GROMACS .gro file of C-alpha atoms in nm:
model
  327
    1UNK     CA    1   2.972   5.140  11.894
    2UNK     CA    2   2.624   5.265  11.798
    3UNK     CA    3   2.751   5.620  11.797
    4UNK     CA    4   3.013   5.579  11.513
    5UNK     CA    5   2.769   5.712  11.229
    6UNK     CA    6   2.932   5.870  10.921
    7UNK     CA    7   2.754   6.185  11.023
    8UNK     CA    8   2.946   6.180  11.360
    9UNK     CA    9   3.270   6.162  11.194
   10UNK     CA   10   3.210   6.413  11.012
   11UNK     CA   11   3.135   6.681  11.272
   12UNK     CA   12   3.455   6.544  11.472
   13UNK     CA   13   3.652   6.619  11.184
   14UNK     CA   14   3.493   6.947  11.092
   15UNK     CA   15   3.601   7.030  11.472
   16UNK     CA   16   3.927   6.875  11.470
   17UNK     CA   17   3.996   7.115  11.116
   18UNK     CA   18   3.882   7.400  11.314
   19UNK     CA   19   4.095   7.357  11.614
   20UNK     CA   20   4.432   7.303  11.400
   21UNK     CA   21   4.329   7.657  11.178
   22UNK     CA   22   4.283   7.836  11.494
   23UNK     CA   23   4.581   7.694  11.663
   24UNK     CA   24   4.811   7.776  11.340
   25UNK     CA   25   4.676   8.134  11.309
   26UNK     CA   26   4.675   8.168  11.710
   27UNK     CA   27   5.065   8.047  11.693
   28UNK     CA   28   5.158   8.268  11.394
   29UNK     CA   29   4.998   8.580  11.554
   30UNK     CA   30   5.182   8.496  11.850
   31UNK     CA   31   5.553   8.502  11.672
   32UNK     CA   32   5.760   8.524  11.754
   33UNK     CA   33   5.752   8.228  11.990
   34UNK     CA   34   6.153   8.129  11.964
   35UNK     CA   35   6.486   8.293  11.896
   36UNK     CA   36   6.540   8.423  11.555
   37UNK     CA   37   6.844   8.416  11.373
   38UNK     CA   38   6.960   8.726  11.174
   39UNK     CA   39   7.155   8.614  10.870
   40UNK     CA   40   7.467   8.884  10.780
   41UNK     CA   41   7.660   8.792  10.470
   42UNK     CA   42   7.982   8.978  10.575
   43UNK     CA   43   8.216   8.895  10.787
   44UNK     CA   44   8.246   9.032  11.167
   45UNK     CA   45   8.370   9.386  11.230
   46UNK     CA   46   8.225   9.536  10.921
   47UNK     CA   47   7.982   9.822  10.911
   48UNK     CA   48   7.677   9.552  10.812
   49UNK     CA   49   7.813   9.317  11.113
   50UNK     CA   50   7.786   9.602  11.352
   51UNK     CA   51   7.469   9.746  11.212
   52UNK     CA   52   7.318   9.419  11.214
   53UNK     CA   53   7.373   9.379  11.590
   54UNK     CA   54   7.249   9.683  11.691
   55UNK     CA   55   6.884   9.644  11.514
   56UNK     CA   56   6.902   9.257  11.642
   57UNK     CA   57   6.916   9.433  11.959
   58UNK     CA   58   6.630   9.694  11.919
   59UNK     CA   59   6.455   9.384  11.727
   60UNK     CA   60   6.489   9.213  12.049
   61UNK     CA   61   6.388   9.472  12.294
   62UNK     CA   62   6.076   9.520  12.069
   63UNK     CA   63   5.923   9.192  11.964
   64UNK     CA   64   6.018   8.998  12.320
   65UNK     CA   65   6.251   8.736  12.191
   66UNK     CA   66   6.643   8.661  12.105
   67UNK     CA   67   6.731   8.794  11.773
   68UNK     CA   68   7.102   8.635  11.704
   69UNK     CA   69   7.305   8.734  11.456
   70UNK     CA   70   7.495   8.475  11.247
   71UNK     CA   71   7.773   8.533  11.019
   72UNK     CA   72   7.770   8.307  10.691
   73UNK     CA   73   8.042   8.507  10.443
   74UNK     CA   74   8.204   8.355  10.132
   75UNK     CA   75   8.142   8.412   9.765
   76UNK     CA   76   8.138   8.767   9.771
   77UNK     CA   77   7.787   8.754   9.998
   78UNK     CA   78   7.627   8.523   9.799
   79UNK     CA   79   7.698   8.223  10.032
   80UNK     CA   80   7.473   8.486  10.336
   81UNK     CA   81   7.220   8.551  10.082
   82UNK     CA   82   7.155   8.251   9.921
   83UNK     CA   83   7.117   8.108  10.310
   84UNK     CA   84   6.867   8.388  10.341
   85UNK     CA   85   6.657   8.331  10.033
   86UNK     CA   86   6.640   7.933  10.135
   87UNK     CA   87   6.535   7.954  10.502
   88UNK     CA   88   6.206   7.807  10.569
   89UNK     CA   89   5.954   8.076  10.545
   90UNK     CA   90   5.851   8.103  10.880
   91UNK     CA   91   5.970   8.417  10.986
   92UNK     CA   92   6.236   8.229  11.254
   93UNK     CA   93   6.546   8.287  10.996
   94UNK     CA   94   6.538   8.676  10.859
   95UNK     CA   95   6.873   8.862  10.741
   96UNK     CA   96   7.047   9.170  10.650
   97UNK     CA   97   7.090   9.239  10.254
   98UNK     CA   98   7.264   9.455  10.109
   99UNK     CA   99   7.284   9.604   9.761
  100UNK     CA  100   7.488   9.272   9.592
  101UNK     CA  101   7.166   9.131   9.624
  102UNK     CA  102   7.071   9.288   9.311
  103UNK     CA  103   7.364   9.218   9.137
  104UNK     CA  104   7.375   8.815   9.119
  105UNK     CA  105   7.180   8.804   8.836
  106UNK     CA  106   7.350   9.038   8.610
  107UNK     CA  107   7.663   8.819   8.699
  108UNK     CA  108   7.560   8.546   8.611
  109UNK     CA  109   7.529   8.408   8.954
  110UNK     CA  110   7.265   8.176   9.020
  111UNK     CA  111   7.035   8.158   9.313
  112UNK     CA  112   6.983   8.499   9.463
  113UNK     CA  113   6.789   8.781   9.284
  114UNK     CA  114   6.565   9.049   9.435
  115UNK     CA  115   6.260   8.866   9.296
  116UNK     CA  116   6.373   8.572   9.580
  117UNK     CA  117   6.310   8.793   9.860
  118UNK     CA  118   6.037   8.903  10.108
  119UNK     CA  119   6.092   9.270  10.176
  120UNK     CA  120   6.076   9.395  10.522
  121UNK     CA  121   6.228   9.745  10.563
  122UNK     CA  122   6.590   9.995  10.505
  123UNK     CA  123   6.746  10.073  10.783
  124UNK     CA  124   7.068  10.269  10.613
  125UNK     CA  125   7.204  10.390  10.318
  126UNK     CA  126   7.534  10.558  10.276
  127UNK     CA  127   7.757  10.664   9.976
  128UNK     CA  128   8.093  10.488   9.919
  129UNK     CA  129   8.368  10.668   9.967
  130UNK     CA  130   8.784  10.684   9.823
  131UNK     CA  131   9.010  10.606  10.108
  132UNK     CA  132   9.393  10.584  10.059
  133UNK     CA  133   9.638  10.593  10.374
  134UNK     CA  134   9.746  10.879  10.519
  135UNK     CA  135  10.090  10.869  10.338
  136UNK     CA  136   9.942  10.809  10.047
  137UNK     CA  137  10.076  11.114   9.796
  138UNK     CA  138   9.781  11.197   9.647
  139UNK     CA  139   9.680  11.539   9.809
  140UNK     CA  140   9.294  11.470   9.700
  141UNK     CA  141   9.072  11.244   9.407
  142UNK     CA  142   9.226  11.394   9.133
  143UNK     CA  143   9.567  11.325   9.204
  144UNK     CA  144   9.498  10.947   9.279
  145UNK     CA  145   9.293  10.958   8.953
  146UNK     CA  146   9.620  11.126   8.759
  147UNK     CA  147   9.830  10.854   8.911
  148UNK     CA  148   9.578  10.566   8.803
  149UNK     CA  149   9.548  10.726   8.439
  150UNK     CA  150   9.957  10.711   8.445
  151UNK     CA  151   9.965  10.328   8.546
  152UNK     CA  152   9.607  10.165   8.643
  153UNK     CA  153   9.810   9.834   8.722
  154UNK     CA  154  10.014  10.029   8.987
  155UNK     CA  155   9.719  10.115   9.203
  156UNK     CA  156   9.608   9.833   9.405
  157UNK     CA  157   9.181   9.850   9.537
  158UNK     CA  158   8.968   9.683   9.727
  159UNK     CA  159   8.702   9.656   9.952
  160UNK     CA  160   8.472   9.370   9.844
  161UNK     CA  161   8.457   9.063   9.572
  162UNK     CA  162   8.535   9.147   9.161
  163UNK     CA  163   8.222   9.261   9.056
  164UNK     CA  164   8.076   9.360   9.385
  165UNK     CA  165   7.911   9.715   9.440
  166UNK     CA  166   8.281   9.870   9.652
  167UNK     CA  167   8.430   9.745   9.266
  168UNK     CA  168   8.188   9.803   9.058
  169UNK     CA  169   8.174  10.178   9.214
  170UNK     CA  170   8.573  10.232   9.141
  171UNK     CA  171   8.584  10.080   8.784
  172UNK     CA  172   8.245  10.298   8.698
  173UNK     CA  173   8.405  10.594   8.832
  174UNK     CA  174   8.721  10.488   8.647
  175UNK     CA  175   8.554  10.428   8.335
  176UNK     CA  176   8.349  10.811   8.354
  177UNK     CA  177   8.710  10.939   8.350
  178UNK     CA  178   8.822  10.721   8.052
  179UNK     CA  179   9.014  10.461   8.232
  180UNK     CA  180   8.943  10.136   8.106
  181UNK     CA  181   8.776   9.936   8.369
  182UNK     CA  182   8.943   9.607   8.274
  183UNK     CA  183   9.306   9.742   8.330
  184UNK     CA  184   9.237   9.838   8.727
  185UNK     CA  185   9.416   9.622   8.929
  186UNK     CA  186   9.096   9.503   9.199
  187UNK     CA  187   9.197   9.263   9.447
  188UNK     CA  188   8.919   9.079   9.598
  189UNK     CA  189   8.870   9.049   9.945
  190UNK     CA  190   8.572   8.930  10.193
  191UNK     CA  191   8.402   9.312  10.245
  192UNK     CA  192   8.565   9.626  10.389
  193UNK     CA  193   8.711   9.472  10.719
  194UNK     CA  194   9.012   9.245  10.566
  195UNK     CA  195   9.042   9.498  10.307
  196UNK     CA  196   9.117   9.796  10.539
  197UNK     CA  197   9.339   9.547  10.688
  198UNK     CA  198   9.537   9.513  10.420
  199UNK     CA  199   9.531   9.898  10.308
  200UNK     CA  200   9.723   9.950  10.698
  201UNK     CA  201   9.938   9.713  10.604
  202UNK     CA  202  10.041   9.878  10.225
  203UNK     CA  203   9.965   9.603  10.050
  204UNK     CA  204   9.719   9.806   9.849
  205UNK     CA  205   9.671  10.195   9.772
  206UNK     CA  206   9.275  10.197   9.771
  207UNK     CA  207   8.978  10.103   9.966
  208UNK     CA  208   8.658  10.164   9.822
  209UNK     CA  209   8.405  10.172  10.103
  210UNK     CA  210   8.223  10.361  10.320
  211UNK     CA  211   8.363  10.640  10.554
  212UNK     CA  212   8.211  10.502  10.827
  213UNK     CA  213   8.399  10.147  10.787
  214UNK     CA  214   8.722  10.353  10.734
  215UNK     CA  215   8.679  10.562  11.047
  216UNK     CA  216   8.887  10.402  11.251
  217UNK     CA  217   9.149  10.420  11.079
  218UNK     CA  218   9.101  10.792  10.986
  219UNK     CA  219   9.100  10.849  11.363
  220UNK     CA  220   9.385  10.679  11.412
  221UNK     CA  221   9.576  10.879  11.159
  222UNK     CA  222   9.634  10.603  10.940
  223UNK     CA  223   9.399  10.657  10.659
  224UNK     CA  224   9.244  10.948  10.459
  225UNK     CA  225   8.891  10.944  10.276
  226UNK     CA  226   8.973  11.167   9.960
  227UNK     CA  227   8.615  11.241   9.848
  228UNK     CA  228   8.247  10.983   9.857
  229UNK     CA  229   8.163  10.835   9.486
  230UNK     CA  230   7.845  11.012   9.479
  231UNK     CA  231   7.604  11.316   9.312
  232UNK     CA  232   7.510  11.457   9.670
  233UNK     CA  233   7.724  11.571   9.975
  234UNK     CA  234   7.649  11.397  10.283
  235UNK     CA  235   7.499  11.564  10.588
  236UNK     CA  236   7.724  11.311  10.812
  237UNK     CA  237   8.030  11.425  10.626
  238UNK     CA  238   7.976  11.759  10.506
  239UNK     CA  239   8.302  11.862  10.397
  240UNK     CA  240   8.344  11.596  10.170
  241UNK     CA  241   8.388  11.650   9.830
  242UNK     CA  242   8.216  11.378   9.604
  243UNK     CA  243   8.306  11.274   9.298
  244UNK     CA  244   8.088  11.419   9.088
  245UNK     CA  245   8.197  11.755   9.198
  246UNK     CA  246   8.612  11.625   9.179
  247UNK     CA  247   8.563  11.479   8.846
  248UNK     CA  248   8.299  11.683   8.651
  249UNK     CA  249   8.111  11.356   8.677
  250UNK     CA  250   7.784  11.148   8.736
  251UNK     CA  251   7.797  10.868   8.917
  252UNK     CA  252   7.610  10.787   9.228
  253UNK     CA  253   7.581  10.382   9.333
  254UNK     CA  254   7.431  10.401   9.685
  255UNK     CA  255   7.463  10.094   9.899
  256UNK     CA  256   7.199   9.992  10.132
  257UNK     CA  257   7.143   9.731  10.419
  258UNK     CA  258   6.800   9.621  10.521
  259UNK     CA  259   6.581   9.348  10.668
  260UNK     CA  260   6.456   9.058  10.442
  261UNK     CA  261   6.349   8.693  10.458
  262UNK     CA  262   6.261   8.414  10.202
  263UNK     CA  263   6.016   8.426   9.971
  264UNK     CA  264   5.663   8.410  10.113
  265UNK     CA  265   5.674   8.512  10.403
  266UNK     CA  266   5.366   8.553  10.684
  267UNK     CA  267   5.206   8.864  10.621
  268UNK     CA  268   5.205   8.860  11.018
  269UNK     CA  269   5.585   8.871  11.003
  270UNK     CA  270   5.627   9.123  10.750
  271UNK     CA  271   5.382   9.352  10.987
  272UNK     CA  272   5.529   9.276  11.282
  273UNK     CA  273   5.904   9.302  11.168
  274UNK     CA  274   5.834   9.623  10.971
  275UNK     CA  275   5.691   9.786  11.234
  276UNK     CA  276   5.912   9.713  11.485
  277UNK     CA  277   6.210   9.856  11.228
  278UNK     CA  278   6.054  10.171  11.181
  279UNK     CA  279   6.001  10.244  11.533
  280UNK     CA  280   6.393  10.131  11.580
  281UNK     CA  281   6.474  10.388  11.298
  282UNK     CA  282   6.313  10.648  11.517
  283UNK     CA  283   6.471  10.584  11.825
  284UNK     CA  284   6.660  10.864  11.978
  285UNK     CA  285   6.919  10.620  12.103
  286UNK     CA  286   6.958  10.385  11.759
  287UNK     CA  287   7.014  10.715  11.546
  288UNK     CA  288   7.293  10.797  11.823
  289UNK     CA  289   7.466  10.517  11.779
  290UNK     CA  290   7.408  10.492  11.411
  291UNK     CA  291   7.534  10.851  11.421
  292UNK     CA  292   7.816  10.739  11.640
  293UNK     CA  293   7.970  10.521  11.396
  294UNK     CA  294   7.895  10.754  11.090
  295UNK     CA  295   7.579  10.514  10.988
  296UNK     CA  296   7.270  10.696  10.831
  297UNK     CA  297   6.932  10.624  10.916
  298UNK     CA  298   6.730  10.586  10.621
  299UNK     CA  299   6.413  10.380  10.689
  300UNK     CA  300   6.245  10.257  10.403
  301UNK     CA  301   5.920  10.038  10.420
  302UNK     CA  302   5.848   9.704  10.241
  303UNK     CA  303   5.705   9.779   9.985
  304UNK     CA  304   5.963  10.081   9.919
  305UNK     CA  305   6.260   9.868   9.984
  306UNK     CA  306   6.169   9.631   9.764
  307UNK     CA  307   6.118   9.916   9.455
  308UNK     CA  308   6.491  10.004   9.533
  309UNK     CA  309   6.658   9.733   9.516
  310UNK     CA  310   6.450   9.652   9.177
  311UNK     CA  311   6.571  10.006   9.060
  312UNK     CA  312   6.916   9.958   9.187
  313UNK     CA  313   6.963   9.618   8.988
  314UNK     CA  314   6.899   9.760   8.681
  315UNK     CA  315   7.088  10.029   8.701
  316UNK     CA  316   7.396   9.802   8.813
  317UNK     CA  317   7.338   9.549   8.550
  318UNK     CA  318   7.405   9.834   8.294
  319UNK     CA  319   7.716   9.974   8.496
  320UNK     CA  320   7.835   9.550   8.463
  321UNK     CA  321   7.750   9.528   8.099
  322UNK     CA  322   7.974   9.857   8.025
  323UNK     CA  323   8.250   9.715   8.244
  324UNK     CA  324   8.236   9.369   8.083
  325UNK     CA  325   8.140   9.168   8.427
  326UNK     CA  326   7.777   9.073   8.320
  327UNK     CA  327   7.695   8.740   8.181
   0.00000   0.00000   0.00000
C-alpha cells in the first residue's frame, strides 16, 4: 500500500512508544491497582505479627486496596526477609523488617543485608526486656544475674534464633557482667511467641523479649519482666528498671520493625507508602492500639530508617565478633 513509507513507520512507532510510556507511568501513579502482600518473617501471635496487621489495616484504609499479611518464618527470619529482598520490585510485595536484618551479614548468612533493601518508614521501636515466671526466685536482675554467674548452664533463655538480636541482647548483657557468652545455655526458638510458650510451661527460666510480647502473661500472673536491657527508661513502662541502671552497665540494642521492599523500588511507591505510614503513625486510634498492647510509635522516614538500620548493623556486628557468632 502506497502509504507504507519508512517515514510513516516511523511516526507510528514514535506514537506507539509514547502511548506505552504514558500508559506505564499512568499505571504506576495509579498503584496501587491490586492487593498487596505484606511479608512478616515471624510467626503469628508475635508482637511483629500483630503490629503488622494493624498498619496493613491503616495501609489499607489509606491507599484504597487489600494489604494482606503473609507469614513466611524459618531460619531465624531470614527465610521472611530473604522473600522480601527477592520480590519483584513493583511495589505489589512490601514487608515488615526488623532489626535481624542487619545482622545476616555479620553471621555469615548470605542473601539479606540492609544494602538489599528499599527503605520505606519505622513504625516502632521498643527495648527488650528480662522476663522470668512469676515463681521464678529471683526477686529482680541481679539475682537472676547472681544465679547465672553461679551456673550459666542452669539458666535456660530464649526468645529468638542463636545469634538473633533477643540472644545477642542476653549474651552482651552477660558478657558486660563478665559471664562468658559462650557458656549461656540459649535455646533457639522461632521469635517470642513459642518461646513464651515454653517459659509457661518451665521448660526454660528466661525470655528475652519485649514487655509488650510478655504482657499477657504478666497479666495473667504467670510471668514477671525483671528490668528492659537498655540505657533509657521507657515512658510505656516507667517503673522499670533497665539494665544499665541494675548492672552499672551500658548496653542498649533497640529492636525496630518497619516497612521495606526490594531493592529498587518506584520512587512512586516509596512516596506513596511513606506517606501513608506517617499519617498511620499519627493516628489517634493506631497510637491507641499500639499503646494498648504496650507498642511504641516511633515513625521514622526512609531515608532515616535506612541510616538506622546501617548504624544498628555495625554496632551488632561488633557485639557478634566479641561473642564469637560472626563469620
Amino acid at each position: 500500500m502506497t502509504f507504507k513509507t519508512p517515514a510513516f513507520v516511523g511516526r507510528v512507532l514514535g506514537a506507539a512508544g509514547l502511548l506505552l510510556t504514558l500508559t506505564a507511568t499512568t499505571a504506576l501513579a495509579d498503584w496501587p491497582e491490586k492487593a498487596v502482600t505484606i511479608i512478616v518473617p515471624w510467626a503469628a501471635g508475635g508482637g511483629t505479627d500483630a503490629t503488622a496487621r494493624a498498619v496493613a489495616e491503616g495501609l489499607e484504609k489509606r491507599l484504597g486496596q487489600p494489604f494482606n499479611v503473609v507469614n513466611r518464618t524459618g531460619g531465624g527470619g531470614l527465610v521472611g526477609h530473604s522473600a522480601i529482598v527477592q520480590a519483584k520490585p513493583d511495589g505489589y510485595t512490601l514487608g515488615v523488617i526488623t532489626i535481624e536484618s542487619a545482622m545476616y551479614k555479620s553471621q555469615g548468612l548470605p542473601g539479606v543485608a540492609p544494602e538489599d533493601f528499599t527503605y520505606l518508614g519505622r513504625f516502632n521501636a521498643d527495648a527488650i526486656a528480662v522476663n522470668v515466671r512469676a515463681d521464678a526466685p529471683y526477686a529482680d536482675l541481679g539475682g537472676l544475674i547472681e544465679a547465672v554467674k553461679a551456673d550459666p548452664a542452669n539458666v535456660a533463655a530464649s526468645g529468638a534464633n542463636r545469634g538473633g538480636l533477643s540472644h545477642l541482647a542476653w549474651v552482651g548483657m552477660l558478657g558486660k557482667v563478665g559471664v562468658d557468652p559462650v557458656k549461656a545455655n540459649w535455646v533457639a526458638s522461632d521469635g517470642s511467641a513459642p518461646a513464651l510458650q515454653q517459659l509457661a510451661a518451665g521448660a526454660i527460666q528466661v525470655v528475652s523479649t519485649s514487655p509488650a510480647e510478655a504482657r499477657a502473661l504478666v497479666d495473667a500472673g504467670e510471668a514477671k519482666t525483671l528490668a528492659l536491657i537498655s540505657g533509657e527508661r521507657s515512658s510505656l513502662y516507667p517503673d522499670l528498671p533497665t539494665a544499665d541502671e541494675a548492672l552499672n552497665i551500658a548496653w542498649s540494642p533497640l529492636p525496630f520493625r518497619g516497612l521495606a521492599g526490594p531493592k529498587d523500588l518506584p520512587p512512586e511507591v516509596v512516596e506513596k507508602v511513606g506517606a501513608a505510614l506517617k499519617d498511620l503513625t499519627e493516628d489517634a486510634e493506631f497510637q491507641k492500639f499500639m499503646a494498648s498492647r504496650g507498642f511504641s510509635v516511633a515513625f521514622q522516614d526512609g531515608a532515616a530508617f535506612q541510616a538506622t538500620v546501617q548504624s544498628a548493623a555495625t554496632g551488632l556486628g561488633e557485639a557478634m565478633t566479641s561473642a564469637g557468632l560472626a563469620k
